[in-house]
PDB file of C-alpha atoms in Angstrom:
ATOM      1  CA  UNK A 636       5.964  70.823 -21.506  1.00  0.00           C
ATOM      2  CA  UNK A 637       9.424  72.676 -21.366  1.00  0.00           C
ATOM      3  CA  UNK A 638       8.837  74.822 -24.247  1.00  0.00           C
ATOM      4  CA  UNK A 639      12.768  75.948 -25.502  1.00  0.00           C
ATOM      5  CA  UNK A 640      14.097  76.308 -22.176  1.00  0.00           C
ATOM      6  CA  UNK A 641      17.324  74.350 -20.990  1.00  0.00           C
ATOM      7  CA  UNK A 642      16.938  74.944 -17.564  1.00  0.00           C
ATOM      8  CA  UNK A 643      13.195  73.823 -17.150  1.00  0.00           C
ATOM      9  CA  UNK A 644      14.044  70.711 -19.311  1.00  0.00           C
ATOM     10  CA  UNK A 645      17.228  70.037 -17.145  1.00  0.00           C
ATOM     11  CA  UNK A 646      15.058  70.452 -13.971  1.00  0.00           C
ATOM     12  CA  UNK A 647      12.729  67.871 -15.338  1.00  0.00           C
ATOM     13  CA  UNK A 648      15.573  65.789 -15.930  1.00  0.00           C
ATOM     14  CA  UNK A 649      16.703  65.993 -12.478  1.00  0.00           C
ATOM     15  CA  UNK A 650      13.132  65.511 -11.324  1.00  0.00           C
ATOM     16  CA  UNK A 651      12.932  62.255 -13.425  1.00  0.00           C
ATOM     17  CA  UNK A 652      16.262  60.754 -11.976  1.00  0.00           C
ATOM     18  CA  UNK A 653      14.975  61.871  -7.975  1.00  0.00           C
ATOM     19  CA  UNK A 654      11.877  59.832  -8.444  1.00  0.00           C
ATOM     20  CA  UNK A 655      13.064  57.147 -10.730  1.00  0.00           C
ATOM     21  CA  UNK A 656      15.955  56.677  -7.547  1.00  0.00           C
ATOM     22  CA  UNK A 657      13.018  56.663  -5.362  1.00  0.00           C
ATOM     23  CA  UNK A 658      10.434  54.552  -6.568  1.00  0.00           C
ATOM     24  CA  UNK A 659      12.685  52.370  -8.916  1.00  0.00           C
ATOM     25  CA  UNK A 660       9.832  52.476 -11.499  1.00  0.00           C
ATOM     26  CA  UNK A 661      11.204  52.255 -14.802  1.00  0.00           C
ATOM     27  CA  UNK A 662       8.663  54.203 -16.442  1.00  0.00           C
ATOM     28  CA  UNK A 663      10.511  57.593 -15.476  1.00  0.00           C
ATOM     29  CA  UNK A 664      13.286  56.194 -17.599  1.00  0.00           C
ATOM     30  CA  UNK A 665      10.764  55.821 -20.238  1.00  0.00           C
ATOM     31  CA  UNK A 666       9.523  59.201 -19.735  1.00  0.00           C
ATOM     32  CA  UNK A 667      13.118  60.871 -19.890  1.00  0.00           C
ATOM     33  CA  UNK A 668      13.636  59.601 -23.125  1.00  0.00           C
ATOM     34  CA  UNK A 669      10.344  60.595 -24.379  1.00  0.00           C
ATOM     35  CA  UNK A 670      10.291  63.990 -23.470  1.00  0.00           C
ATOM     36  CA  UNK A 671      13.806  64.679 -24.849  1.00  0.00           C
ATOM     37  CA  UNK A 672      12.081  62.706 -28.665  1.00  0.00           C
ATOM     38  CA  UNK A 673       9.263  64.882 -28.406  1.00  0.00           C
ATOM     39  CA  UNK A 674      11.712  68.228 -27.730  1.00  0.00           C
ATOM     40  CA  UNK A 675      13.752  66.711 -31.107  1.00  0.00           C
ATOM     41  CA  UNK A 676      10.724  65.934 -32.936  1.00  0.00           C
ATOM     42  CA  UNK A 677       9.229  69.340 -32.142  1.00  0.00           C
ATOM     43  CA  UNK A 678      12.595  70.695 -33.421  1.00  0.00           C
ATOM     44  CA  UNK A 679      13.671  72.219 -30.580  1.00  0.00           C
ATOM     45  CA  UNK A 680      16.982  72.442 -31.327  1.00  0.00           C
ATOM     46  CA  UNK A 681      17.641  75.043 -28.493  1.00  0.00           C
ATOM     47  CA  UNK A 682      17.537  72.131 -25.964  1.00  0.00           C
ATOM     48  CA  UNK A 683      18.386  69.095 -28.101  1.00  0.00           C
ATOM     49  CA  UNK A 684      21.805  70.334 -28.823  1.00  0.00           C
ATOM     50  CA  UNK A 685      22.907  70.788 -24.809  1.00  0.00           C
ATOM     51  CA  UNK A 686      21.705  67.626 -23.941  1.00  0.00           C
ATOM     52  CA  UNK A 687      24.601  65.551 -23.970  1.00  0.00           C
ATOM     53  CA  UNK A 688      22.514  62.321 -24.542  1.00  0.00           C
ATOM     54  CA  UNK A 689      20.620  63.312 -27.495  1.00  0.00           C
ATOM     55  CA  UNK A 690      22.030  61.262 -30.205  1.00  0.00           C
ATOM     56  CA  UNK A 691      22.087  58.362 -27.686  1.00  0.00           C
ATOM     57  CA  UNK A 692      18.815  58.796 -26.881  1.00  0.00           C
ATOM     58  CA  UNK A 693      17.875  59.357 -30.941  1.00  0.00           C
ATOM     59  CA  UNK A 694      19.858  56.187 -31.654  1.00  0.00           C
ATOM     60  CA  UNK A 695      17.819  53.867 -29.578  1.00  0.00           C
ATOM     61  CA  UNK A 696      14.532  55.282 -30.526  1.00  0.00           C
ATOM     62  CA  UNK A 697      15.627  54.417 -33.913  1.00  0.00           C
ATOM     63  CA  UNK A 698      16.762  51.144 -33.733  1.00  0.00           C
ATOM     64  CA  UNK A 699      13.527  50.629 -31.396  1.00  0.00           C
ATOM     65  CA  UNK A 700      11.161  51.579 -34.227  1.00  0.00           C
ATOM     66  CA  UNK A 701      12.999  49.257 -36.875  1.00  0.00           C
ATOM     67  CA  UNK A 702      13.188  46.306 -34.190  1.00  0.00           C
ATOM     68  CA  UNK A 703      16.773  45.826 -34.212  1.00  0.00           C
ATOM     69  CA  UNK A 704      20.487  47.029 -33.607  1.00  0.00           C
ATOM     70  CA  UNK A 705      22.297  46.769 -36.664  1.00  0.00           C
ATOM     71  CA  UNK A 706      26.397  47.037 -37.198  1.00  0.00           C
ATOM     72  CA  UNK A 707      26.173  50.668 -38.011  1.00  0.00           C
ATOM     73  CA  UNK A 708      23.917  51.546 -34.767  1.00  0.00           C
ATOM     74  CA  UNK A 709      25.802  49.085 -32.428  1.00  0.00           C
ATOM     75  CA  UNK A 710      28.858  51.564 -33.291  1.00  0.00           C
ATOM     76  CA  UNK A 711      27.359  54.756 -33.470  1.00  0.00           C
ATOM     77  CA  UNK A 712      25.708  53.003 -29.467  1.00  0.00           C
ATOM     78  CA  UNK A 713      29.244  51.986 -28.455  1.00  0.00           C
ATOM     79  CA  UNK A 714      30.617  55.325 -28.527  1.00  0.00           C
ATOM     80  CA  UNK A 715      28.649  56.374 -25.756  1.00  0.00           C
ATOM     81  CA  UNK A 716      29.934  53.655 -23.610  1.00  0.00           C
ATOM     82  CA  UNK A 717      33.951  54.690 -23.853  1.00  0.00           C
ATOM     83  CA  UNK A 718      33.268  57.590 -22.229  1.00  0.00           C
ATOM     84  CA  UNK A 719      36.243  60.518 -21.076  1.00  0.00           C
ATOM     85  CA  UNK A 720      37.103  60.879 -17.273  1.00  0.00           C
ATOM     86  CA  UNK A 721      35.518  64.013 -17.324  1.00  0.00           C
ATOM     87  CA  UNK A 722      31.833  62.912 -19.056  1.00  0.00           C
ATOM     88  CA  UNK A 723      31.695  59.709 -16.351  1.00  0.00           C
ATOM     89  CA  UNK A 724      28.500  61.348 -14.847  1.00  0.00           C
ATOM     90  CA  UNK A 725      27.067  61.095 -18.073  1.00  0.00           C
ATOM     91  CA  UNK A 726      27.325  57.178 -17.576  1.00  0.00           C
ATOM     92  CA  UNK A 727      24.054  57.817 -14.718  1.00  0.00           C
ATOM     93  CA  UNK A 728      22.140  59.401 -17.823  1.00  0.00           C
ATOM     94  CA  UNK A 729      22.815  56.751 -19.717  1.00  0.00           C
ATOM     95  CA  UNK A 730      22.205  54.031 -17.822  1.00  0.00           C
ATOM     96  CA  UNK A 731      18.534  55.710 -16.943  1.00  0.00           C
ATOM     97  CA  UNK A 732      18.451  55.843 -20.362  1.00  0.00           C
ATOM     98  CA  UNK A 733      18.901  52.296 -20.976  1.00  0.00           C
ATOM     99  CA  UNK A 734      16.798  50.880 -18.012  1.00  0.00           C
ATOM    100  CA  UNK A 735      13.866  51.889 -20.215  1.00  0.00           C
ATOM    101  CA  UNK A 736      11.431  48.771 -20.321  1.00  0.00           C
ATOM    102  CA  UNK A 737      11.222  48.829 -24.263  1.00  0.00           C
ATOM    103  CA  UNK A 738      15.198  49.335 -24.672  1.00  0.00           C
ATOM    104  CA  UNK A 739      15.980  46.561 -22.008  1.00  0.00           C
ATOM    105  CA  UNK A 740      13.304  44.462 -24.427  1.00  0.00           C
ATOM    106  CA  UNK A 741      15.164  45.625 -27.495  1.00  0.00           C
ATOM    107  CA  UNK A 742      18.561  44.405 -26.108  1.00  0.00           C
ATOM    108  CA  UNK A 743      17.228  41.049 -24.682  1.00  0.00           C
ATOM    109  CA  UNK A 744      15.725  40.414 -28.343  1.00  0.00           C
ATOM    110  CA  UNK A 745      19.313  41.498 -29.683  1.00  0.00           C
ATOM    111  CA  UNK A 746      21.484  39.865 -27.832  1.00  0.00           C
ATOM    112  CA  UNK A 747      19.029  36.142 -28.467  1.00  0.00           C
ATOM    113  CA  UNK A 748      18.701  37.398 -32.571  1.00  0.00           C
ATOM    114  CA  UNK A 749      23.069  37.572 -32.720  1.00  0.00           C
ATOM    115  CA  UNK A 750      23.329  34.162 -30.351  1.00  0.00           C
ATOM    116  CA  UNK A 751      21.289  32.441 -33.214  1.00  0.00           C
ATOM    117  CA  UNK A 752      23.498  34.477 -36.016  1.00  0.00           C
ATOM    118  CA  UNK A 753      26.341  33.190 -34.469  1.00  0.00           C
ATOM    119  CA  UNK A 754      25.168  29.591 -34.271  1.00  0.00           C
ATOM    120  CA  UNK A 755      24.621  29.980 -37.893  1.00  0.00           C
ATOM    121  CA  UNK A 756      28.289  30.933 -38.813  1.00  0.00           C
ATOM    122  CA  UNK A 757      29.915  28.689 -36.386  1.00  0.00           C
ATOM    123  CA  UNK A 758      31.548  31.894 -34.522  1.00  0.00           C
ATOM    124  CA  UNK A 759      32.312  32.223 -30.924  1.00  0.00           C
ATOM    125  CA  UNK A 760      30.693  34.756 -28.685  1.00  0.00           C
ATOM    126  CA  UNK A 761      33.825  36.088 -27.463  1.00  0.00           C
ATOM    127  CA  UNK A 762      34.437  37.387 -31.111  1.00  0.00           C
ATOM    128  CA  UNK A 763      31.821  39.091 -31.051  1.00  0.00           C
ATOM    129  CA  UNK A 764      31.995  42.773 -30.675  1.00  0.00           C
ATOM    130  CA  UNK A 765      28.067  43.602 -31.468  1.00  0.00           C
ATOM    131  CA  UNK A 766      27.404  41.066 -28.934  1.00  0.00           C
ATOM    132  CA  UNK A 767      29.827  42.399 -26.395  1.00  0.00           C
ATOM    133  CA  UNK A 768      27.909  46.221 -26.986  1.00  0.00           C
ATOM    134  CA  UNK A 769      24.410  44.829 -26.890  1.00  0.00           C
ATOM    135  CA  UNK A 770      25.473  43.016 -22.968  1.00  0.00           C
ATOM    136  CA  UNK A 771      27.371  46.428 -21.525  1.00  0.00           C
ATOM    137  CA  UNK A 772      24.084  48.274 -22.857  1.00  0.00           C
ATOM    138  CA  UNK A 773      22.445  46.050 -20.990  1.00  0.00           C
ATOM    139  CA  UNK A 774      24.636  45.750 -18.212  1.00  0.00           C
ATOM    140  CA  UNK A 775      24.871  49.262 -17.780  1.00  0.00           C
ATOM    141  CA  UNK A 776      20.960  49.805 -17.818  1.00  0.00           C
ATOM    142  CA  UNK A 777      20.028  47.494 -15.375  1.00  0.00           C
ATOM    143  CA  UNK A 778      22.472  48.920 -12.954  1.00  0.00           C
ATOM    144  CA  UNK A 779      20.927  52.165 -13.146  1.00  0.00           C
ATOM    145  CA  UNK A 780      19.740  52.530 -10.073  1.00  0.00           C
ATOM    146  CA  UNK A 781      22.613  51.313  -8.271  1.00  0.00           C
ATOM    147  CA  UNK A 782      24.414  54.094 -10.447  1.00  0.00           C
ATOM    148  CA  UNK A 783      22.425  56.621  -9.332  1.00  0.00           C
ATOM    149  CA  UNK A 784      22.307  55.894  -5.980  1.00  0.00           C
ATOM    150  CA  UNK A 785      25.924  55.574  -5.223  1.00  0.00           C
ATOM    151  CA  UNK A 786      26.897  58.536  -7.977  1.00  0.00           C
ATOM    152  CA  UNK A 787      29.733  56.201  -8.601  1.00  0.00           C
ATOM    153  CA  UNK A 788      29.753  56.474 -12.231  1.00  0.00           C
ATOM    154  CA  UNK A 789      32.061  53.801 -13.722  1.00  0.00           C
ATOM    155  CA  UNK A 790      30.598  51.095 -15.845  1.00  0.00           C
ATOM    156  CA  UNK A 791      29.162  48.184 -14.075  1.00  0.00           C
ATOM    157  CA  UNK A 792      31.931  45.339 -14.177  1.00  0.00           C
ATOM    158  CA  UNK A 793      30.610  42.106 -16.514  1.00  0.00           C
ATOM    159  CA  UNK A 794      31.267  38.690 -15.009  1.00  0.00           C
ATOM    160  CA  UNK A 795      33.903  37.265 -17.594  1.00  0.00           C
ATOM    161  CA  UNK A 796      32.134  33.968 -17.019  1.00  0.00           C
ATOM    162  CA  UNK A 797      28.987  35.366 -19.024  1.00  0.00           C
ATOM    163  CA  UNK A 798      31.275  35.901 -22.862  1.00  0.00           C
ATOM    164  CA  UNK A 799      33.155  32.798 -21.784  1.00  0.00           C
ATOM    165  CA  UNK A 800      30.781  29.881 -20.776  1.00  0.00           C
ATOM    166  CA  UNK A 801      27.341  31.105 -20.520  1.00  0.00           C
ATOM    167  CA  UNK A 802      27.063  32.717 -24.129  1.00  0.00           C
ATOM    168  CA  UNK A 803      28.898  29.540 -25.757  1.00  0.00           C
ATOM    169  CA  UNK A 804      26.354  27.573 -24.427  1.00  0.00           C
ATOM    170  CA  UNK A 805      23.757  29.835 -25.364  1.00  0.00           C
ATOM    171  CA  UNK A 806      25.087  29.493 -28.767  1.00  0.00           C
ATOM    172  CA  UNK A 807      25.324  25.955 -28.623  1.00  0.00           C
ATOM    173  CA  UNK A 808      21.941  25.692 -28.002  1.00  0.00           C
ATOM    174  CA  UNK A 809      20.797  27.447 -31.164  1.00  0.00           C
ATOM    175  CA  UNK A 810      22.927  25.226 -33.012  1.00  0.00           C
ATOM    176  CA  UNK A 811      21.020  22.060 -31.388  1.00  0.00           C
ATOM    177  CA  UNK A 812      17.949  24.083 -32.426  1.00  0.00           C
ATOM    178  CA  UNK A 813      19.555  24.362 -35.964  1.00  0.00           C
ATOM    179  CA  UNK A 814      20.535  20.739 -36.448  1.00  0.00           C
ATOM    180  CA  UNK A 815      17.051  19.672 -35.136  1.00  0.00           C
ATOM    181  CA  UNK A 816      15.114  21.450 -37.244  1.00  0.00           C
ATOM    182  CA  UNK A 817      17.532  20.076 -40.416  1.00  0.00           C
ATOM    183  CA  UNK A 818      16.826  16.576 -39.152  1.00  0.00           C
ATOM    184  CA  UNK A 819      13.192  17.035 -39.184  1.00  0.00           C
ATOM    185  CA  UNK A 820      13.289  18.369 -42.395  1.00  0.00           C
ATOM    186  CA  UNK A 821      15.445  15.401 -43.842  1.00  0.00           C
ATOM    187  CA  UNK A 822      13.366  12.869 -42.564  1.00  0.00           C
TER     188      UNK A 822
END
């Protein structure tokens, strides 16, 4: 599609984020990240190593093909998010990125899978950090048009009300789940 040239695939790029703006139709997001696996899976190094979100991009794709976002992935993920003043616009990339249908699925999944891991060891939410990466990822993504739109590229603010009262009582309802299920299987 953009053969081994930077500036066709960073026209496309720009292309992408103009309609995705648009149209809000997620699938562009989709597309953005497809194009730049199929440019690293064709080995086209020539391109893969300028764009700034490659390993991001790599990164999710991986943890979307094994189904999950393990410790060593939600660190390699959270680097992206502490980003320097001067890669901010970056953050509109990544947030594109994110808004992806099957990454916002991947993080939804995540975020429920570590609710019920914490229920299990009796841990807060707040303590949390793989939790706390999984909800700016997903913060961040579905603000990605807003993002865009306003080229104000700081991260998206989190309500502190969501690691303080609505996880814990997400948690706590896993744990009912937990002692239920126990119950049922003592009686």
């Amino acid at each position: 599609m953009v053969g081994t040239s930077s500036r066709l695939y960073e026209q496309l790029v720009e292309f992408l984020r103009q309609l995705f703006t648009k149209s809000r139709t997620e699938y562009y997001c989709t597309l953005r990240s497809e194009v730049l696996m199929a440019l690293h899976d064709g080995e086209v190094s020539a391109v893969c190593a300028q764009e700034p979100c490659h390993k991001f991009v790599w990164c999710l794709d991986a943890c979307i093909r094994e189904r999950c976002v393990d410790e060593k992935r939600t660190k390699e993920l959270s680097t992206f998010l502490d980003l320097r003043p001067h890669q901010e616009e970056m953050r509109g990339d990544l947030a594109m990125i994110v808004h992806d249908p099957f990454v916002v699925h991947l993080l939804s999944l995540s975020i429920l899978s570590t609710f019920e891991d914490l229920a299990k060891e009796h841990s807060l939410p707040r303590s949390c950090h793989k939790l706390k990466v999984l909800t700016r990822l997903l913060n961040l993504g579905l603000n990605a048009v807003n993002i865009l739109e306003s080229s104000e590229f700081s991260e998206p603010r989190l309500d502190s009300n969501l690691l303080l009262s609505s996880f814990p009582s997400m948690v706590s309802l896993y744990t009912d789940n937990i002692l239920r299920s126990l119950s049922t299987e003592m009686q």
